[in-house]
Coordinates of C-alpha atoms in Angstrom, one line a residue:
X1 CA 15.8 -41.7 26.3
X2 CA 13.1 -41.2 29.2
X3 CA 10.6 -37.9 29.3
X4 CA 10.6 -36.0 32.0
X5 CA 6.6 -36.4 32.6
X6 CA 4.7 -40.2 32.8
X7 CA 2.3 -41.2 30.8
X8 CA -0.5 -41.4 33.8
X9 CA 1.0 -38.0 34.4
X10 CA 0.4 -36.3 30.9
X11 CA -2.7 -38.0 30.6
X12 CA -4.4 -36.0 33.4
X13 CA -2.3 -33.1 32.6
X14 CA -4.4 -32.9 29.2
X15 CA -7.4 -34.0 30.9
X16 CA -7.6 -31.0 33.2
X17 CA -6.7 -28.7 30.5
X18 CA -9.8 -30.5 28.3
X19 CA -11.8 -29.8 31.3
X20 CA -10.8 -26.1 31.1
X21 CA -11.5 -25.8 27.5
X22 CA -15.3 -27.7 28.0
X23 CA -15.9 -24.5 31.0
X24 CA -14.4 -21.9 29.3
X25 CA -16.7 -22.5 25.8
X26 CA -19.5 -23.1 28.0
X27 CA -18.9 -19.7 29.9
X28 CA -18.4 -17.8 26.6
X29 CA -21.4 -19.4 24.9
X30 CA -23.8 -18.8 28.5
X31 CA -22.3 -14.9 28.2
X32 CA -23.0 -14.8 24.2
X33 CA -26.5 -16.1 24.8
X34 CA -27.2 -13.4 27.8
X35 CA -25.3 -10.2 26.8
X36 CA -25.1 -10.8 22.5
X37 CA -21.6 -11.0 21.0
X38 CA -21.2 -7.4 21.7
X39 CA -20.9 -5.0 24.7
X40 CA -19.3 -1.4 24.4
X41 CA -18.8 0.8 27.5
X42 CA -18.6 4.5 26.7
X43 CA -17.9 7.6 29.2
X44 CA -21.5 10.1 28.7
X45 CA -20.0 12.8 30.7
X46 CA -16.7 12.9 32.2
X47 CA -14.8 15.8 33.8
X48 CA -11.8 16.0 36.3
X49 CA -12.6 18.1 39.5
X50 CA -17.0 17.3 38.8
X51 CA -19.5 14.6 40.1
X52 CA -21.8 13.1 37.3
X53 CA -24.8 11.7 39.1
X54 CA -28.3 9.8 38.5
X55 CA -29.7 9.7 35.1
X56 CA -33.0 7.6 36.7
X57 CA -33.5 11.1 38.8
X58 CA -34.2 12.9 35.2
X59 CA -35.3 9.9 32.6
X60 CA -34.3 8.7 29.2
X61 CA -36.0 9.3 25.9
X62 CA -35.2 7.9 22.1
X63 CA -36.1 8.5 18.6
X64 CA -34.7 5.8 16.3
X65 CA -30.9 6.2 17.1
X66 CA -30.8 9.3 18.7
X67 CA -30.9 9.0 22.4
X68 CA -31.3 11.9 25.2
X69 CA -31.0 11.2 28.6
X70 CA -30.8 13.5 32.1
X71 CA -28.2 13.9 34.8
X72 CA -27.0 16.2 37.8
X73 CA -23.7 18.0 37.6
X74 CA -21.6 19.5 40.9
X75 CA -18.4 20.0 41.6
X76 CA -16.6 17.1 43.3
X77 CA -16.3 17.2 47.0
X78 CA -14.3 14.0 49.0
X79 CA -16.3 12.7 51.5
X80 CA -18.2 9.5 53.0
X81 CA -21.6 10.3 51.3
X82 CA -21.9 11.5 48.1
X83 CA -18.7 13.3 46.4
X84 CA -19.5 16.0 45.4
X85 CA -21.0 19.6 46.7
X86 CA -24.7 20.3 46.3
X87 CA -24.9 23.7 46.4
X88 CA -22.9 23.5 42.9
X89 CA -25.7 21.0 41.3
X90 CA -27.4 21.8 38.2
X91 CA -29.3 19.7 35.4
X92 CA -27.8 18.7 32.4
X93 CA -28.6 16.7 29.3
X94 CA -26.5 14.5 26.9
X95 CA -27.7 13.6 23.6
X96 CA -26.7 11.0 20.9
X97 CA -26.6 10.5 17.0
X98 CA -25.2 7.5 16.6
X99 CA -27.0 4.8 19.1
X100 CA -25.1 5.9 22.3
X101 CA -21.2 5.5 21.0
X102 CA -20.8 9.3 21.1
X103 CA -22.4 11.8 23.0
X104 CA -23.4 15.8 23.5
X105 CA -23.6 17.6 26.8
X106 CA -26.4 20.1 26.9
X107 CA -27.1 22.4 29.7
X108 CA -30.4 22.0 31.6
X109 CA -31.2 25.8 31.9
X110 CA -30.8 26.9 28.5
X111 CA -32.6 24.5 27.0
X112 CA -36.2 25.3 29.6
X113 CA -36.0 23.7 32.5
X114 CA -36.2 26.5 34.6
X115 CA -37.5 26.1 38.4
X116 CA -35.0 25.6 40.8
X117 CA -34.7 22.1 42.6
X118 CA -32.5 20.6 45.8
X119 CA -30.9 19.2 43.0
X120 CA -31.2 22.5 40.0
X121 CA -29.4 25.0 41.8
X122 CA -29.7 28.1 39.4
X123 CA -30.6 31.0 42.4
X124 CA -32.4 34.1 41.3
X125 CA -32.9 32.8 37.7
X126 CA -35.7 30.3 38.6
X127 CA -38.8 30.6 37.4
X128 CA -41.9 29.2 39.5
X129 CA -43.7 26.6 37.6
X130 CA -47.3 27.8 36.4
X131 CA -50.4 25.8 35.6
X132 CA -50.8 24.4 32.1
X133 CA -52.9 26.0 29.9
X134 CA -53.2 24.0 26.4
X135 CA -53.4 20.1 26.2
X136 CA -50.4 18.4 25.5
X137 CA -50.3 16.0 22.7
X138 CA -48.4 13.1 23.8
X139 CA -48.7 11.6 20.2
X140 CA -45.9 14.0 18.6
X141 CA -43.4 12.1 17.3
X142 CA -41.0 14.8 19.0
X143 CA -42.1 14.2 21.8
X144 CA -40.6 14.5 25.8
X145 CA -41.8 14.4 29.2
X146 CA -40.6 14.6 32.2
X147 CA -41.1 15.2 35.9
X148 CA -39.2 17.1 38.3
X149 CA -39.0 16.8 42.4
X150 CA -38.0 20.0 44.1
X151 CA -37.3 18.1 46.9
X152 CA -37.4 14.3 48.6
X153 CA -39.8 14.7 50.5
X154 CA -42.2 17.7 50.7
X155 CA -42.7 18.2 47.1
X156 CA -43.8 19.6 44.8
X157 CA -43.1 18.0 41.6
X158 CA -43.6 19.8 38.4
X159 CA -43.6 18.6 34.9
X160 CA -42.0 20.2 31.4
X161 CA -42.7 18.4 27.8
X162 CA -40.8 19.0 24.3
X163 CA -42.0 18.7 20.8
X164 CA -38.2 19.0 19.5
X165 CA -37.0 16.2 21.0
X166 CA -35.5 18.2 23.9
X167 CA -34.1 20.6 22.4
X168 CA -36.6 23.4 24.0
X169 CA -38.4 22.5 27.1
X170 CA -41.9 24.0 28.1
X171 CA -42.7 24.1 31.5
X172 CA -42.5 24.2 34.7
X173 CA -46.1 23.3 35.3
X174 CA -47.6 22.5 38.5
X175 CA -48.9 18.5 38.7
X176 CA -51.5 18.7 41.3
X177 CA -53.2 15.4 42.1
X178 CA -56.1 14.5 44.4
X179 CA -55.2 11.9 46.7
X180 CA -58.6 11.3 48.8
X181 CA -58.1 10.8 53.0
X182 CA -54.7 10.2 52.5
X183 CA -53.0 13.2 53.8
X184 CA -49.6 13.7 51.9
X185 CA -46.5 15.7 52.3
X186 CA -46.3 16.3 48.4
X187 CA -45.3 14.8 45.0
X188 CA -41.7 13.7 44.9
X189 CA -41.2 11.3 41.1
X190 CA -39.2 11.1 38.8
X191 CA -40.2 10.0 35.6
X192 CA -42.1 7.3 34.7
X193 CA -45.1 7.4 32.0
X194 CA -46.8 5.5 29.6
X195 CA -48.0 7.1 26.7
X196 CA -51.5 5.5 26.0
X197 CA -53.0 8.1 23.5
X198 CA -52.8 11.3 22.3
X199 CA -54.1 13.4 25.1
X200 CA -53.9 10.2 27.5
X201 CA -50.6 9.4 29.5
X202 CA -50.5 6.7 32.4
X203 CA -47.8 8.3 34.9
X204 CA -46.5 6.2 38.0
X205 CA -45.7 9.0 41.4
X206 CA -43.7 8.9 44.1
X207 CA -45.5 10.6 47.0
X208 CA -44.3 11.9 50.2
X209 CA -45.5 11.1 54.0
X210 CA -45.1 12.2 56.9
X211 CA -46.3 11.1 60.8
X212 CA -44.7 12.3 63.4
X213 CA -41.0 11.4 64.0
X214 CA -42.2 8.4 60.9
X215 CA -41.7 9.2 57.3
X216 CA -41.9 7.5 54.2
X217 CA -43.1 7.5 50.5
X218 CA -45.7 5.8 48.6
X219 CA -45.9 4.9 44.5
X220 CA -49.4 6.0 43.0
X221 CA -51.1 5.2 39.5
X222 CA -52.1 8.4 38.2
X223 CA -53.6 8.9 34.9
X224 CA -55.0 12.2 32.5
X225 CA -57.0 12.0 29.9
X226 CA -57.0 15.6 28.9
X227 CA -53.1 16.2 27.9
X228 CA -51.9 17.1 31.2
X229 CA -54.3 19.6 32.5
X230 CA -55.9 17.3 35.5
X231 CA -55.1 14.0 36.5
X232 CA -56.8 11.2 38.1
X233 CA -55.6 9.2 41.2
X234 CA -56.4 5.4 40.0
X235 CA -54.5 3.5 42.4
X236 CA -51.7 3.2 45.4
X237 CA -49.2 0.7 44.2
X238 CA -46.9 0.1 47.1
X239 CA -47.6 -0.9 50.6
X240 CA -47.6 2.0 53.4
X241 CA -45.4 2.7 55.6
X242 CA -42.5 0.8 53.5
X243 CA -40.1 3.8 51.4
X244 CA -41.2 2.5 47.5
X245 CA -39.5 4.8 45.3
X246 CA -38.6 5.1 41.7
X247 CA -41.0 2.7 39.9
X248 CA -40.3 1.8 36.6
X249 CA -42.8 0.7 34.5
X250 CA -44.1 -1.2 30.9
X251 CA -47.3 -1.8 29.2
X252 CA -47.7 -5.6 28.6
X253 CA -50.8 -5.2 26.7
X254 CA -54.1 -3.1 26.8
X255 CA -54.8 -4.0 30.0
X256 CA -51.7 -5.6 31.5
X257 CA -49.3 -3.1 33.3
X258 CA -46.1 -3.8 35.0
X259 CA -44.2 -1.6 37.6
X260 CA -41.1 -2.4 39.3
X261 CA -40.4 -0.1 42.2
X262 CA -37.4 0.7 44.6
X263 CA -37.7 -0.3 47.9
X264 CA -35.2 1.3 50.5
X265 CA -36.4 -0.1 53.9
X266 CA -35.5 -2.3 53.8
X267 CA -33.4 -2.9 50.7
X268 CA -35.7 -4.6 48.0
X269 CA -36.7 -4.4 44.3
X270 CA -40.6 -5.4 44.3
X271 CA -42.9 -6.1 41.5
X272 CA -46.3 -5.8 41.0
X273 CA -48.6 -6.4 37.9
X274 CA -52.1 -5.1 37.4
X275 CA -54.6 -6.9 34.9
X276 CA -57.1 -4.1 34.8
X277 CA -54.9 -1.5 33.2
X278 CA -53.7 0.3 36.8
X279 CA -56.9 0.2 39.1
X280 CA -55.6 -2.8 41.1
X281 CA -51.9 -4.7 41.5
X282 CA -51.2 -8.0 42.6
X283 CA -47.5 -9.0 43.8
X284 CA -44.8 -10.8 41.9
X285 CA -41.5 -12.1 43.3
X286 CA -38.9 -9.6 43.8
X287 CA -36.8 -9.8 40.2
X288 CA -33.4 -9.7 42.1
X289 CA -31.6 -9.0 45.2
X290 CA -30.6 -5.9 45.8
X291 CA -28.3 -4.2 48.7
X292 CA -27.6 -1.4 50.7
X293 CA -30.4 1.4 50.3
X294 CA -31.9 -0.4 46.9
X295 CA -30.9 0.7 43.3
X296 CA -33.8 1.9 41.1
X297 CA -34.5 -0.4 38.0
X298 CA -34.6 0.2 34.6
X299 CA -37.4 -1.7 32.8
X300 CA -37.3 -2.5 29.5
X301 CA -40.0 -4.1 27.0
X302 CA -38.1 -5.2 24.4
X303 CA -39.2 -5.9 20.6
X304 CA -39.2 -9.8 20.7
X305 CA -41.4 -9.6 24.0
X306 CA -39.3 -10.4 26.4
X307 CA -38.3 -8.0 29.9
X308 CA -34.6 -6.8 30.4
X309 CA -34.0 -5.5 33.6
X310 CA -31.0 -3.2 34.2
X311 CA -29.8 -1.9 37.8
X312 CA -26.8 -1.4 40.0
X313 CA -25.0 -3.6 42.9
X314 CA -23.3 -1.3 45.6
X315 CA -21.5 -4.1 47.9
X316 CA -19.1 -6.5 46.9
X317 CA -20.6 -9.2 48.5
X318 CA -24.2 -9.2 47.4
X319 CA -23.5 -11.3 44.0
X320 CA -19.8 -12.9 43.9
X321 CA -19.2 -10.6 40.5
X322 CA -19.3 -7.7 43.2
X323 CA -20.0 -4.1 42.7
X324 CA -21.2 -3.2 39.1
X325 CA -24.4 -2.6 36.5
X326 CA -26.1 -6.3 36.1
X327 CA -28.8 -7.2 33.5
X328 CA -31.4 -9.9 33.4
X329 CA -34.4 -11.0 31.4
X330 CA -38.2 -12.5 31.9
X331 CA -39.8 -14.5 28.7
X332 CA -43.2 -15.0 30.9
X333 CA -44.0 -10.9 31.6
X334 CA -42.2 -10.5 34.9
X335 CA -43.1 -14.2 36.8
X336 CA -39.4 -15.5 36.3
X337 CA -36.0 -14.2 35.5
X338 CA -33.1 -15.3 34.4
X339 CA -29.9 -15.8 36.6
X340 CA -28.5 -12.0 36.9
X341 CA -25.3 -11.3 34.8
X342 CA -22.8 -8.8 34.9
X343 CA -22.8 -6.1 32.5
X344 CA -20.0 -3.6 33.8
X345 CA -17.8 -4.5 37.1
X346 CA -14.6 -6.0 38.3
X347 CA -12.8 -2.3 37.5
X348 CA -12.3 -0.7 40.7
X349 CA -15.5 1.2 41.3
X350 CA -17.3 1.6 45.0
X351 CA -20.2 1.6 46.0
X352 CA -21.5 5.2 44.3
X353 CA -23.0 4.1 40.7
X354 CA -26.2 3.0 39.2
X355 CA -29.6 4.9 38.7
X356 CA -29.5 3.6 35.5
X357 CA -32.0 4.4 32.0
X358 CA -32.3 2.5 29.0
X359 CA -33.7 2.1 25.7
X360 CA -33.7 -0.3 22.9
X361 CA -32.6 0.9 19.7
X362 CA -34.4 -0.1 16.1
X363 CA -32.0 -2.4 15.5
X364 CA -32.4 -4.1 19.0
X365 CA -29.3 -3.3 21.0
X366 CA -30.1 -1.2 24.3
X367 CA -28.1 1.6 25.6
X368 CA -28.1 2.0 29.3
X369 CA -27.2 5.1 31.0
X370 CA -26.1 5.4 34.5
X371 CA -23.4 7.1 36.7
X372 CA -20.4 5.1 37.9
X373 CA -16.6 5.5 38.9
X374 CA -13.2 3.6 39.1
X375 CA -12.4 5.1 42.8
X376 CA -10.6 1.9 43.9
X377 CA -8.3 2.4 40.7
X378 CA -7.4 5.8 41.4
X379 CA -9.6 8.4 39.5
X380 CA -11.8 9.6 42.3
X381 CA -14.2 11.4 39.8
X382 CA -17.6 9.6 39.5
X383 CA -19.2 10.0 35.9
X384 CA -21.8 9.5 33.7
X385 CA -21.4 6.2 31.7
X386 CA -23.2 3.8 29.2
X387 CA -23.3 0.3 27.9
X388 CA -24.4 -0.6 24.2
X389 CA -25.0 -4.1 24.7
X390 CA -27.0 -6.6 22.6
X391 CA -29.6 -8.4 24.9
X392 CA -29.4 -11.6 22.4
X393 CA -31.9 -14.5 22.9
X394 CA -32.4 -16.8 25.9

């Protein structure tokens, strides 16, 4: 009786299949290692006929396992740009109990935030923001903060806190910082702070120029020692004339701060570290590459010391995983990184997603919250998303 397959055949027949066993344990053992042996994607906010948009443009707060973070609603609009109508843009919130698995929507005018912004469209019921009165105390184990652009460009920004967690906002008060000779457009951040003390916050800006037909936007070190009611320019971060946006931003140690910033011209995440607790910055390598008109990045300290990065890809071609929310880490405080790995891709979304926030969680998983879609699979809504993923050990 003779077998269909030779023995020289069979034998590299089972060596090419032990060859694919050896790569496959390798690849699930390098994923285990980067991402944990757990990753759970979960739709935040999700609605037919609405847009979902940029929780970095709001910010991300936790207490224990509850989790609150901020996004832009509008109604969906087809088109090149952005889909969805701006006119119809309001603020909205969406809180967690349970570590990010389920999720609250919360909206942002009945809850405080008040003053109308490009992206806060609430008409005749906005209030102007006002100038704080009492000092804030950032110690409250309650406590929120967050600041508010009214537009890209011009400014200004104003600024709400919460002692209930966000539950009830108090603000909008005006954030009015002295900038010297240099002759600013206005404050345009987001939020990024360090709380440092009780009436002592270290807050990283985003402020506007303008030059003629030449604009751009600058990141500044800004610091109060009086809860909020002045604030003291300490430092300009970011090179001029280059458009630095979105910083994101951890305390190392007592002196040691590090603040990674959005570049969009061009296209760039850059780094920069300061030793003497914000008054000067040095340059690190850029942490990854980034595409199109940059991805802001979502900074994370994490409780065994080491950096996880989280940010968005928005062409296929940049990385060969394509489009999607990648994560990598630094054991040596922002000097190297680990290879980038994929965190959410490969499911039909286009180039509209990232922005992301995150926090770690007591128990050491980190949810990170962004704004995504599956366009290229047929639902043309884009939504707000997160990913509970455990960052493991390198």
């Amino acid at each position: 009786m003779t077998s269909g397959m030779s023995t020289t055949h069979m034998t590299n027949h089972l060596s090419l299949l032990f060859s694919f066993l050896v790569a496959f344990i390798f690849q699930s053992c390098d994923q285990k290692a980067s991402l944990g042996e757990e990753v759970q994607h979960v739709k935040v906010y999700y609605e037919e006929g609405m847009y979902g948009g940029w929780p970095a443009n709001w910010g991300i707060w936790s207490w224990d396992n509850e989790v609150l973070v901020g996004f832009t609603k509008g109604e969906h609009l087809e088109k090149e740009s952005h889909t969805f109508d701006r006119s119809t843009s309001k603020t909205m919130f969406a809180r967690s109990l349970d570590g990010g698995l389920s999720w609250s929507i919360e909206d942002g005018y009945e809850h405080g935030i008040t003053e109308a912004t490009f992206e806060h469209n609430i008409g005749e019921r906005s209030k102007p923001a006002t100038t704080l009165g009492d000092r804030i105390d950032f110690s409250d184990p309650n406590f929120a903060f967050t600041f508010r652009m009214t537009n890209l460009l011009e400014g200004p920004t104003s600024f709400y806190y919460s002692y209930d967690r966000g539950k009830s906002w108090n603000g909008a008060y005006q954030l009015n910082v002295d900038f010297g000779s240099k002759n600013s457009a206005g404050i345009v951040s987001r939020t990024d702070y360090i709380v440092d003390g009780k009436h002592s916050m270290t807050a990283f800006l985003t402020v506007g120029f303008v030059d003629g037909d030449t604009d751009w936007r600058e990141v500044a070190c800004v610091r109060t020692e009086d809860g909020g009611l002045t604030w003291k320019l300490l430092s300009w971060i970011s090179p001029e004339q280059f458009n630095s946006i979105m910083p994101s931003s951890v305390r190392i140690d007592e002196s040691t701060l590090l603040c990674m910033i959005r570049q969009t011209k061009p296209p760039e995440m850059t780094s920069y570290l300061s030793k003497d607790n914000g008054l000067t910055w040095s340059t690190l390598p850029n942490p990854v590459t980034v595409d199109r008109n940059g991805n802001p990045p979502a900074l994370l300290k994490l409780q065994d010391g080491r950096l996880c990065l989280v940010y968005g890809l928005r062409e296929k071609e940049t990385r060969p995983e394509g489009i999607g929310m990648y994560v990598t880490y630094s054991s040596d405080h922002g000097q190297t990184w680990t290879e980038p790995h994929l965190l959410r891709g490969q499911d039909g979304a286009v180039w509209d997603i990232g922005y992301p926030r995150a926090v770690e969680l007591p128990d050491g998983k980190v949810v990170a919250v962004y704004y995504y879609n599956n366009a290229d699979a047929g639902d043309p809504y884009r939504y707000i998303a997160a990913t509970v993923f455990d960052p493991g050990l390198e």
